[in-house]
Amino acid sequence: MQQKIIILDFGSQTTQLIGRRVRELDTFCEILPYNKFPHDDPSVIGVILSGSPFSVYDPEAFQVELSAIRGRLPILGVCYGAQYMSHIYGGKVEPAPSREYGRANLETIEFDNPLFKGFQPNSQVWMSHGDTITAIPSGFRCIASTSKVKYAAYQAEGEKLWGVQFHPEVFHSLQGAQLLRNFVVDICGSRQDWSAASFVDTTVAELKAQLGNDRVILGLSGGVDSSVVAVLLHKAIGDKLTCIFVDHGMLRKDEFANVLEDYKCLGLNVIGVDASRKFFSELAGVEDPEAKRKIIGSGFIDVFEAEAMKITDAKWLAQGTIYPDRIESLNITGKVIKSHHNVGGLPEKMNLRICEPLQWLFKDEVRRVGRQMGMPEHLINRHPFPGPGLAVRILGDITPEKVHVLQEADDIFIRGLRNYKVKMDVAQARRVLAAGVPNGAPDQGEIEVSLYDQIWQAGVILLPVKSVGVMGDERTYEQAVALRAVTSTDAMTADWAHLPYDFMAQVSNDIINHVRGINRVCYDISSKPPSTIEWE
Ligand code: XMP
């Protein structure tokens, strides 16, 4: 049975990060709303209570009954989680005289406590709380303090129950990962057997059992998530999977043909639908960004549905939903606040059931699974690309000619990013590359990485601006493009990538010399916020 840690979410912004840290210990975990503990699940080996934006005294603070868990499973309370347990078991929590925020050092530590195995004296931790514990319940023992926070950590005597007021999950708690390892591996007894290989084996077996001989439909986008779902399903049910890949005409240069070819090489049964004419005609003359998005969104659903309806024996609709999509969709009261089912009313119309085999994975885990199944590296390390495609990178109205000009410029930029290689220490590459390092990378030494691999996302924007230039002896009056390349870890915030000047010079030259209709290239140096990654 797959062991798991449950993280009860009391609403802190760092709850997901706790999940990441647990997964990094090759241990499966689920983040659940604070009041949704799965009491009848025998695979749970430990519980972590997250932080919260609330004070334990707030009337709307989340309260939960822990008596069925305490004494049965190891518990670690983090920040609010620690304060909450102290509060309900008879300790005292009060507003701190000044907010305790930022770096602090554990000046006293009970070094032989299993939670602190391997800790250094004065270990740096990160605090972020307005309240503080001023007395711990009787039967609880203080096991670490900072100069300002007496009860930085406690344990219930003789019990596997701990609370820490600092945040072990954040980078600035320098031994936070060690603390979580101590809890998850030593205290809870994780076998650390979550791996991409075990995930593939278990999931393929589960899919076989779940789907039997049923036919499944899957929409492909060329992106990592839907591609990995396709390969997993193909392993489980072979030709009983039918994939639909729609070209709305706003894809990158040759992307439809190339990706279709990739899919066919992977042995997938794919129907490619070229619907570009429909989209160009519906988009003609439309300038408003939201109107463009709506036309593409609903047009996409129409085309997808029309194709899917032809597959009359389908029983399931598979989707590339991944864990962060679900976390966004569920607030901690368990209510869906944003739907990710982007194929309209198809499940109801065709009476299809939903199959989402990646719903528990983070993006980098999806990539590990893809690599494990031998998928080509260029499908795995692909940058994110917006659903409406180049339509949101052409400011103003869209014509096939403008798309063509943009595709050419974009192709030069992206190929340039892929071809410009630098040497990087492999340990650093593992840390900084959004898509991770390819299979077979050495454990030590240097590897070659491209600029493409070092950035989160890149593209070219066609501006509705003409400017004067001179080419040969002739005056030109042509359009300008902006190059956009950003670094990010989650697209919520982003910084413009500091691309080498020699690279930018070469790309600018290549675009102006080879793409007719463009005589000026700019580089976008805005961060998000206050700007966004896309221009529309
Ligand atoms: P922004 O521009 O909001 O983009 O900073 C954040 C991320 O979302 C992508 N994006 C979209 N993806 N449909 C999508 O599927 C859209 O309408 C859309 N708009 C932005 C964007 O490329 C970036 O990765």
Coordinates of C-alpha atoms and ligand atoms in Angstrom, one line a residue:
M1 CA 0.0 0.0 0.0
Q2 CA 1.2 3.5 -0.9
Q3 CA 2.0 5.2 2.4
K4 CA 1.0 8.8 2.8
I5 CA 1.3 11.9 4.9
I6 CA -1.7 14.1 5.3
I7 CA -1.2 17.8 5.5
L8 CA -4.3 19.5 7.0
D9 CA -4.6 22.9 5.4
F10 CA -5.6 25.8 7.7
G11 CA -5.1 28.3 4.8
S12 CA -1.4 29.3 5.0
Q13 CA 0.3 30.4 1.9
T14 CA 3.1 27.9 2.5
T15 CA 1.0 24.8 2.8
Q16 CA 1.8 23.7 -0.7
L17 CA 5.4 24.2 0.1
I18 CA 5.1 21.7 2.9
G19 CA 3.7 19.3 0.3
R20 CA 6.7 19.9 -1.9
R21 CA 9.1 19.2 0.9
V22 CA 7.4 15.9 1.8
R23 CA 7.4 14.8 -1.8
E24 CA 11.1 15.6 -2.1
L25 CA 11.5 13.0 0.6
D26 CA 10.0 10.5 -2.0
T27 CA 7.0 10.2 0.2
F28 CA 3.5 10.6 -1.1
C29 CA 1.3 13.3 0.6
E30 CA -2.1 14.8 0.2
I31 CA -3.1 18.4 1.2
L32 CA -6.6 18.3 2.5
P33 CA -8.9 21.0 3.9
Y34 CA -8.3 21.2 7.7
N35 CA -11.6 19.4 8.5
K36 CA -11.4 16.7 5.9
F37 CA -9.1 14.2 7.5
P38 CA -9.6 10.7 6.0
H39 CA -10.3 8.8 9.2
D40 CA -10.8 5.4 7.5
D41 CA -7.7 5.5 5.3
P42 CA -5.2 2.9 6.6
S43 CA -2.3 4.2 4.5
V44 CA -1.8 7.5 6.4
I45 CA 1.4 7.4 8.5
G46 CA 1.5 10.9 9.9
V47 CA -0.2 14.3 10.0
I48 CA 1.1 17.9 9.5
L49 CA -1.1 20.8 10.6
S50 CA -0.3 23.9 8.4
G51 CA -0.1 27.6 9.3
S52 CA -3.1 29.9 8.9
P53 CA -3.8 33.5 8.2
F54 CA -6.0 33.5 11.3
S55 CA -5.2 33.9 15.0
V56 CA -6.5 31.1 17.2
Y57 CA -8.8 33.7 18.8
D58 CA -10.4 34.9 15.6
P59 CA -14.1 34.0 15.5
E60 CA -13.6 32.7 12.0
A61 CA -10.4 30.7 12.9
F62 CA -10.5 27.1 11.7
Q63 CA -11.2 24.7 14.5
V64 CA -10.9 20.9 14.2
E65 CA -11.3 18.0 16.5
L66 CA -8.0 16.1 16.8
S67 CA -8.9 13.5 19.4
A68 CA -9.3 10.7 16.8
I69 CA -5.8 11.4 15.5
R70 CA -3.8 12.3 18.7
G71 CA -2.1 9.2 20.1
R72 CA -2.9 7.2 16.9
L73 CA -0.6 8.9 14.4
P74 CA 2.4 11.2 14.7
I75 CA 1.4 14.9 14.5
L76 CA 3.5 17.9 13.6
G77 CA 1.9 21.4 14.0
V78 CA 3.6 24.2 12.1
C79 CA 3.0 27.8 13.2
Y80 CA -0.8 28.1 13.6
G81 CA -0.8 24.3 13.8
A82 CA 1.5 24.5 16.8
Q83 CA -0.4 27.4 18.4
Y84 CA -3.8 25.7 17.8
M85 CA -2.7 22.5 19.6
S86 CA -1.2 24.5 22.4
H87 CA -4.5 26.5 22.7
I88 CA -6.9 23.6 22.7
Y89 CA -4.9 21.5 25.1
G90 CA -4.7 24.1 27.8
G91 CA -1.7 26.4 26.9
K92 CA -1.8 30.1 26.3
V93 CA -1.5 31.9 23.0
E94 CA -1.3 35.7 23.0
P95 CA -0.6 38.5 20.6
A96 CA 3.2 38.9 20.4
P97 CA 4.4 42.4 21.5
S98 CA 5.8 42.9 18.0
R99 CA 5.1 40.6 15.0
E100 CA 7.8 37.9 14.9
Y101 CA 8.8 37.9 11.4
G102 CA 12.0 36.8 9.6
R103 CA 15.2 35.1 10.5
A104 CA 15.9 33.9 14.0
N105 CA 18.2 31.4 15.6
L106 CA 17.4 28.4 17.8
E107 CA 19.5 29.4 20.8
T108 CA 18.5 26.4 22.8
I109 CA 17.7 23.0 21.2
E110 CA 17.0 19.6 22.8
F111 CA 19.6 17.9 20.5
D112 CA 18.6 14.4 21.5
N113 CA 15.0 15.0 20.5
P114 CA 14.2 12.9 17.4
L115 CA 12.7 16.0 15.7
F116 CA 16.1 17.8 15.9
K117 CA 18.4 14.9 14.9
G118 CA 21.4 16.4 13.0
F119 CA 20.7 20.0 14.1
Q120 CA 23.5 22.4 14.5
P121 CA 23.7 24.8 17.5
N122 CA 22.0 28.2 16.6
S123 CA 20.3 26.7 13.6
Q124 CA 18.6 29.5 11.6
V125 CA 14.8 29.3 11.3
W126 CA 12.2 31.6 9.7
M127 CA 9.4 33.0 11.8
S128 CA 6.2 34.6 10.6
H129 CA 3.5 35.1 13.2
G130 CA 1.5 37.7 15.0
D131 CA 0.5 35.6 18.0
T132 CA 2.9 33.7 20.2
I133 CA 2.6 30.8 22.6
T134 CA 3.2 32.2 26.1
A135 CA 2.4 28.9 28.0
I136 CA 2.4 25.3 26.9
P137 CA -0.2 22.8 28.1
S138 CA 0.7 20.7 31.1
G139 CA 2.5 17.5 30.0
F140 CA 4.1 19.4 27.1
R141 CA 7.8 20.2 27.1
C142 CA 9.7 23.1 25.5
I143 CA 12.3 21.7 23.1
A144 CA 13.7 24.8 21.4
S145 CA 13.8 28.6 22.0
T146 CA 15.0 31.7 20.2
S147 CA 16.0 34.9 21.9
K148 CA 12.4 36.3 21.4
V149 CA 10.3 33.1 21.2
K150 CA 10.5 30.9 24.3
Y151 CA 8.3 28.1 22.9
A152 CA 9.8 27.9 19.4
A153 CA 9.1 24.2 19.6
Y154 CA 7.5 21.7 21.9
Q155 CA 6.6 18.1 22.3
A156 CA 3.9 16.4 24.3
E157 CA 5.7 14.2 26.8
G158 CA 5.9 10.6 25.8
E159 CA 3.8 11.2 22.7
K160 CA 4.5 11.6 19.0
L161 CA 3.1 15.1 18.9
W162 CA 5.2 18.2 18.2
G163 CA 4.7 21.8 17.4
V164 CA 7.1 24.3 15.9
Q165 CA 6.3 28.0 15.6
F166 CA 8.8 28.6 12.8
H167 CA 8.3 27.4 9.2
P168 CA 10.5 24.4 8.4
E169 CA 9.2 24.3 4.9
V170 CA 10.7 27.6 3.8
F171 CA 14.2 28.0 2.3
H172 CA 15.4 30.4 5.1
S173 CA 14.9 27.7 7.7
L174 CA 18.3 26.3 6.9
Q175 CA 17.7 22.9 8.5
G176 CA 14.0 22.8 7.9
A177 CA 14.4 20.0 5.3
Q178 CA 16.3 18.0 8.0
L179 CA 13.5 18.6 10.5
L180 CA 10.8 17.4 8.0
R181 CA 13.0 14.4 7.1
N182 CA 13.3 13.5 10.8
F183 CA 9.5 13.7 11.1
V184 CA 8.5 12.0 7.9
V185 CA 11.1 9.3 7.7
D186 CA 12.3 8.6 11.2
I187 CA 9.2 9.4 13.2
C188 CA 6.4 8.4 10.8
G189 CA 8.4 5.6 9.2
S190 CA 8.1 6.6 5.5
R191 CA 9.7 3.9 3.3
Q192 CA 10.5 6.7 0.8
D193 CA 9.3 4.5 -2.0
W194 CA 7.4 7.1 -4.0
S195 CA 9.3 7.3 -7.3
A196 CA 8.4 7.9 -10.9
A197 CA 8.8 4.2 -11.7
S198 CA 6.6 3.1 -8.9
F199 CA 4.0 5.8 -9.9
V200 CA 4.0 4.5 -13.5
D201 CA 3.6 0.8 -12.4
T202 CA 0.8 1.5 -9.9
T203 CA -1.1 4.0 -12.1
V204 CA -1.0 1.8 -15.2
A205 CA -2.3 -1.1 -13.1
E206 CA -5.0 1.1 -11.6
L207 CA -6.0 2.5 -15.0
K208 CA -6.3 -1.1 -16.4
A209 CA -8.6 -2.0 -13.5
Q210 CA -10.6 1.2 -13.7
L211 CA -11.1 1.4 -17.5
G212 CA -11.2 -2.3 -18.5
N213 CA -12.2 -2.4 -22.1
D214 CA -13.8 1.1 -22.2
R215 CA -12.9 3.7 -24.8
V216 CA -11.3 6.9 -23.6
I217 CA -11.1 10.3 -25.3
L218 CA -8.3 12.8 -24.5
G219 CA -7.7 16.3 -25.7
L220 CA -4.0 16.9 -26.5
S221 CA -2.5 20.4 -26.5
G222 CA 1.2 19.6 -27.1
G223 CA 1.9 20.6 -23.5
V224 CA 3.6 18.3 -21.0
D225 CA 0.6 17.3 -18.9
S226 CA -1.8 16.1 -21.6
S227 CA 1.1 14.4 -23.4
V228 CA 2.1 12.4 -20.2
V229 CA -1.5 11.4 -19.6
A230 CA -1.7 10.2 -23.2
V231 CA 1.4 8.0 -22.8
L232 CA 0.3 6.6 -19.4
L233 CA -3.2 5.7 -20.8
H234 CA -1.6 4.2 -23.9
K235 CA 0.4 2.0 -21.7
A236 CA -2.7 0.9 -19.9
I237 CA -5.3 0.5 -22.6
G238 CA -3.4 0.9 -26.0
D239 CA -5.7 1.7 -28.9
K240 CA -8.7 2.0 -26.7
L241 CA -7.4 5.6 -26.2
T242 CA -8.4 8.1 -28.9
C243 CA -6.6 11.5 -28.7
I244 CA -7.9 14.7 -30.3
F245 CA -5.4 17.5 -31.2
V246 CA -7.0 20.7 -32.5
D247 CA -5.1 23.3 -34.5
H248 CA -6.7 26.7 -34.0
G249 CA -4.2 28.3 -36.3
M250 CA -2.5 30.2 -33.6
L251 CA 0.2 27.7 -32.8
R252 CA 3.9 28.2 -33.3
K253 CA 5.5 27.6 -36.6
D254 CA 5.1 24.0 -37.8
E255 CA 4.0 23.1 -34.2
F256 CA 0.9 21.2 -35.3
A257 CA 2.7 19.0 -37.7
N258 CA 5.7 18.4 -35.4
V259 CA 3.7 17.6 -32.3
L260 CA 1.4 15.3 -34.3
E261 CA 4.5 13.5 -35.6
D262 CA 5.8 13.2 -32.0
Y263 CA 2.5 11.7 -30.9
K264 CA 2.5 9.2 -33.8
C265 CA 6.0 8.2 -33.0
L266 CA 4.9 7.5 -29.4
G267 CA 2.4 5.1 -30.9
L268 CA -0.7 7.2 -30.0
N269 CA -3.9 7.0 -31.8
V270 CA -4.4 10.7 -32.6
I271 CA -6.9 12.6 -34.7
G272 CA -5.4 15.9 -35.8
V273 CA -8.1 18.5 -36.6
D274 CA -7.0 21.6 -38.6
A275 CA -9.7 24.1 -37.7
S276 CA -7.6 27.2 -38.4
R277 CA -10.0 28.6 -41.1
K278 CA -12.9 28.6 -38.7
F279 CA -10.9 30.5 -36.1
F280 CA -9.4 33.1 -38.5
S281 CA -12.9 33.9 -39.9
E282 CA -14.4 34.2 -36.4
L283 CA -11.5 36.4 -35.2
A284 CA -11.5 38.7 -38.2
G285 CA -11.6 42.3 -37.0
V286 CA -11.7 41.5 -33.3
E287 CA -9.3 43.6 -31.3
D288 CA -10.4 43.2 -27.6
P289 CA -8.1 40.7 -25.8
E290 CA -11.0 39.1 -23.8
A291 CA -13.2 38.8 -26.9
K292 CA -10.4 37.0 -28.7
R293 CA -10.0 34.6 -25.7
K294 CA -13.7 33.9 -25.6
I295 CA -13.9 33.2 -29.4
I296 CA -11.0 30.8 -29.2
G297 CA -12.2 29.2 -26.0
S298 CA -15.7 28.5 -27.2
G299 CA -14.6 27.7 -30.8
F300 CA -12.2 25.1 -29.3
I301 CA -15.0 23.5 -27.4
D302 CA -17.2 23.3 -30.5
V303 CA -14.5 21.7 -32.6
F304 CA -13.4 19.3 -29.9
E305 CA -17.0 18.3 -29.1
A306 CA -17.9 17.7 -32.8
E307 CA -14.9 15.3 -33.1
A308 CA -15.6 13.6 -29.8
M309 CA -19.2 13.0 -30.7
K310 CA -18.0 10.8 -33.6
I311 CA -16.5 8.4 -31.1
T312 CA -19.8 6.9 -30.2
D313 CA -18.5 4.1 -27.9
A314 CA -16.5 6.5 -25.6
K315 CA -17.1 6.0 -21.9
W316 CA -14.4 8.3 -20.4
L317 CA -12.9 11.7 -20.9
A318 CA -9.3 11.9 -19.7
Q319 CA -7.8 15.2 -18.6
G320 CA -4.3 16.4 -17.8
T321 CA -5.3 18.1 -14.5
I322 CA -2.4 18.2 -12.1
Y323 CA -2.3 18.9 -8.4
P324 CA -1.7 22.7 -8.5
D325 CA -4.8 23.0 -10.7
R326 CA -6.8 21.2 -8.1
I327 CA -5.4 23.2 -5.2
E328 CA -6.4 26.3 -7.0
S329 CA -9.8 24.8 -7.6
L330 CA -10.6 23.9 -4.0
N331 CA -10.6 26.4 -1.3
I332 CA -10.2 25.0 2.2
T333 CA -13.9 24.7 2.7
G334 CA -13.7 22.1 -0.1
K335 CA -15.8 24.2 -2.4
V336 CA -14.8 24.4 -6.1
I337 CA -14.1 28.0 -7.0
K338 CA -12.7 27.6 -10.5
S339 CA -13.4 24.9 -13.0
H340 CA -10.6 23.3 -14.9
H341 CA -12.9 21.2 -17.0
N342 CA -12.1 23.1 -20.2
V343 CA -14.1 21.0 -22.6
G344 CA -17.5 22.5 -21.9
G345 CA -20.5 20.3 -21.3
L346 CA -19.1 17.2 -23.1
P347 CA -19.1 14.9 -20.0
E348 CA -22.8 15.5 -19.5
K349 CA -23.7 15.5 -23.2
M350 CA -22.0 12.2 -23.9
N351 CA -22.4 10.8 -20.4
L352 CA -18.6 10.5 -20.0
R353 CA -16.8 9.8 -16.7
I354 CA -13.7 11.8 -15.9
C355 CA -10.3 10.2 -15.6
E356 CA -7.4 12.4 -14.2
P357 CA -4.4 10.1 -13.5
L358 CA -2.0 13.0 -12.8
Q359 CA -4.3 14.8 -10.3
W360 CA -1.9 14.2 -7.4
L361 CA 1.3 15.3 -9.1
F362 CA 3.2 18.5 -9.1
K363 CA 4.6 19.7 -12.5
D364 CA 8.2 18.4 -11.9
E365 CA 6.8 15.0 -10.9
V366 CA 4.8 14.9 -14.1
R367 CA 8.1 15.5 -15.9
R368 CA 9.8 12.8 -14.0
V369 CA 7.0 10.4 -15.0
G370 CA 7.3 11.4 -18.6
R371 CA 11.1 10.9 -18.6
Q372 CA 10.6 7.5 -16.8
M373 CA 8.4 6.4 -19.7
G374 CA 11.1 7.4 -22.2
M375 CA 9.2 10.4 -23.8
P376 CA 11.4 12.7 -25.9
E377 CA 13.1 15.5 -24.0
H378 CA 11.7 18.3 -26.1
L379 CA 8.2 17.2 -25.1
I380 CA 9.2 17.1 -21.5
N381 CA 11.0 20.4 -21.1
R382 CA 8.6 22.4 -23.2
H383 CA 7.8 25.9 -22.0
P384 CA 4.2 26.7 -21.0
F385 CA 2.2 28.2 -23.9
P386 CA -1.1 30.0 -23.5
G387 CA -4.3 28.2 -24.8
P388 CA -5.2 31.0 -27.2
G389 CA -1.7 30.8 -28.5
L390 CA -0.3 33.6 -30.7
A391 CA -3.7 35.3 -30.7
V392 CA -2.7 37.0 -27.4
R393 CA 0.7 37.9 -28.7
I394 CA -0.6 39.9 -31.7
L395 CA -1.9 43.2 -30.3
G396 CA -5.0 44.2 -32.1
D397 CA -6.8 42.3 -34.8
I398 CA -5.6 39.0 -36.2
T399 CA -5.0 38.0 -39.8
P400 CA -3.3 34.9 -41.2
E401 CA -0.5 37.2 -42.5
K402 CA 0.2 38.6 -39.1
V403 CA 0.3 35.1 -37.6
H404 CA 2.7 34.1 -40.3
V405 CA 5.1 37.0 -39.6
L406 CA 5.0 36.4 -35.8
Q407 CA 5.5 32.6 -36.3
E408 CA 8.7 33.4 -38.3
A409 CA 10.1 35.8 -35.7
D410 CA 9.1 33.5 -32.8
D411 CA 10.8 30.6 -34.5
I412 CA 14.1 32.4 -34.8
F413 CA 13.9 33.5 -31.1
I414 CA 13.0 30.0 -29.8
R415 CA 15.5 28.2 -32.0
G416 CA 18.2 30.6 -30.9
L417 CA 17.4 30.0 -27.2
R418 CA 17.6 26.3 -27.8
N419 CA 20.9 26.5 -29.7
Y420 CA 22.7 28.8 -27.3
K421 CA 24.4 26.5 -24.8
V422 CA 26.4 27.2 -21.7
K423 CA 28.2 24.9 -19.2
M424 CA 26.6 24.5 -15.8
D425 CA 27.5 22.6 -12.7
V426 CA 25.0 19.7 -12.7
A427 CA 24.1 20.3 -9.0
Q428 CA 23.2 23.9 -9.8
A429 CA 21.3 22.7 -12.9
R430 CA 19.2 20.4 -10.8
R431 CA 18.4 23.4 -8.5
V432 CA 17.7 26.1 -11.1
L433 CA 16.2 24.4 -14.2
A434 CA 12.4 24.6 -14.2
A435 CA 12.2 21.3 -16.2
G436 CA 14.9 19.5 -14.3
V437 CA 17.8 17.7 -16.0
P438 CA 17.4 15.0 -18.6
N439 CA 17.7 11.3 -17.8
G440 CA 21.3 10.1 -17.8
A441 CA 22.8 13.4 -16.5
P442 CA 25.8 12.7 -14.4
D443 CA 25.7 13.2 -10.6
Q444 CA 28.8 15.5 -10.6
G445 CA 30.6 17.7 -13.0
E446 CA 29.3 20.0 -15.7
I447 CA 26.5 19.6 -18.2
E448 CA 25.6 21.7 -21.2
V449 CA 22.3 23.6 -20.8
S450 CA 20.6 25.9 -23.3
L451 CA 19.2 29.3 -22.6
Y452 CA 15.8 27.8 -23.3
D453 CA 16.2 25.4 -20.4
Q454 CA 17.2 28.2 -18.1
I455 CA 14.1 30.3 -18.6
W456 CA 10.5 29.7 -17.7
Q457 CA 8.9 30.9 -20.9
A458 CA 9.6 33.0 -24.0
G459 CA 8.0 34.3 -27.0
V460 CA 7.7 37.2 -29.4
I461 CA 4.9 39.8 -29.5
L462 CA 3.8 41.6 -32.6
L463 CA 3.2 45.2 -31.9
P464 CA 0.7 47.4 -33.6
V465 CA 3.3 50.0 -34.2
K466 CA 5.2 50.9 -37.4
S467 CA 8.4 52.7 -37.4
V468 CA 10.9 54.0 -39.9
G469 CA 14.0 52.1 -40.8
V470 CA 16.6 51.9 -43.6
M471 CA 17.6 48.7 -45.4
G472 CA 20.2 49.0 -48.2
D473 CA 19.4 52.4 -49.8
E474 CA 15.7 52.1 -49.0
R475 CA 13.7 53.7 -46.3
T476 CA 11.4 51.1 -44.7
Y477 CA 8.2 51.7 -42.7
E478 CA 7.5 48.4 -41.0
Q479 CA 6.3 46.7 -37.8
A480 CA 8.1 46.3 -34.5
V481 CA 8.2 43.1 -32.3
A482 CA 9.0 42.7 -28.7
L483 CA 10.9 39.7 -27.3
R484 CA 9.7 38.4 -24.0
A485 CA 11.7 35.9 -21.9
V486 CA 11.1 35.4 -18.2
T487 CA 12.4 33.4 -15.3
S488 CA 9.8 32.1 -12.8
T489 CA 8.9 29.1 -10.7
D490 CA 5.1 29.2 -11.0
A491 CA 4.1 32.0 -13.3
M492 CA 2.6 33.9 -10.4
T493 CA 5.6 36.2 -10.2
A494 CA 8.3 36.5 -12.9
D495 CA 11.4 38.5 -13.8
W496 CA 12.7 39.3 -17.2
A497 CA 15.5 37.0 -18.2
H498 CA 19.0 38.6 -18.3
L499 CA 19.9 37.2 -21.7
P500 CA 23.4 37.6 -23.0
Y501 CA 23.9 40.7 -25.2
D502 CA 25.7 38.7 -28.0
F503 CA 22.6 36.4 -28.1
M504 CA 20.2 39.4 -28.3
A505 CA 22.3 41.0 -31.0
Q506 CA 22.2 37.9 -33.1
V507 CA 18.5 37.3 -32.7
S508 CA 17.7 40.9 -33.5
N509 CA 19.8 40.7 -36.7
D510 CA 18.3 37.4 -37.7
I511 CA 14.7 38.6 -37.3
I512 CA 15.2 41.9 -39.1
N513 CA 17.1 40.2 -41.9
H514 CA 14.9 37.3 -42.4
V515 CA 11.4 38.3 -41.5
R516 CA 9.8 40.5 -44.0
G517 CA 7.6 43.2 -42.5
I518 CA 9.7 43.7 -39.3
N519 CA 12.4 46.4 -39.0
R520 CA 12.7 46.8 -35.3
V521 CA 13.2 44.5 -32.3
C522 CA 12.7 45.5 -28.6
Y523 CA 13.3 43.5 -25.4
D524 CA 10.6 43.6 -22.7
I525 CA 12.3 44.4 -19.3
S526 CA 9.1 44.4 -17.2
S527 CA 8.7 42.0 -14.2
K528 CA 5.4 40.5 -13.0
P529 CA 4.0 42.1 -11.0
P530 CA 3.3 44.8 -12.0
S531 CA 3.3 43.6 -15.6
T532 CA 2.1 40.1 -16.7
I533 CA 4.0 37.5 -18.8
E534 CA 1.7 37.8 -21.8
W535 CA 0.9 41.3 -23.2
E536 CA -2.8 40.6 -23.6
Ligands
XMP1 P1 0.2 36.1 -17.3 O1 0.2 36.8 -18.6 O2 -1.1 36.2 -16.6 O3 0.4 34.6 -17.6 O4 1.3 36.6 -16.4 C1 0.7 33.6 -16.6 C2 0.8 32.2 -17.3 O5 -0.5 31.8 -17.9 C3 -0.4 31.7 -19.3 N1 -1.6 32.3 -19.9 C4 -2.6 31.5 -20.4 N2 -2.8 30.2 -20.5 N3 -4.9 30.5 -21.4 C5 -3.9 29.7 -21.0 O6 -4.1 28.5 -21.2 C6 -4.8 31.9 -21.4 O7 -5.7 32.6 -21.8 C7 -3.6 32.4 -20.8 N4 -3.2 33.7 -20.5 C8 -1.9 33.6 -20.0 C9 0.9 32.5 -19.7 O8 1.4 32.0 -20.9 C10 1.8 32.3 -18.5 O9 2.4 31.0 -18.6

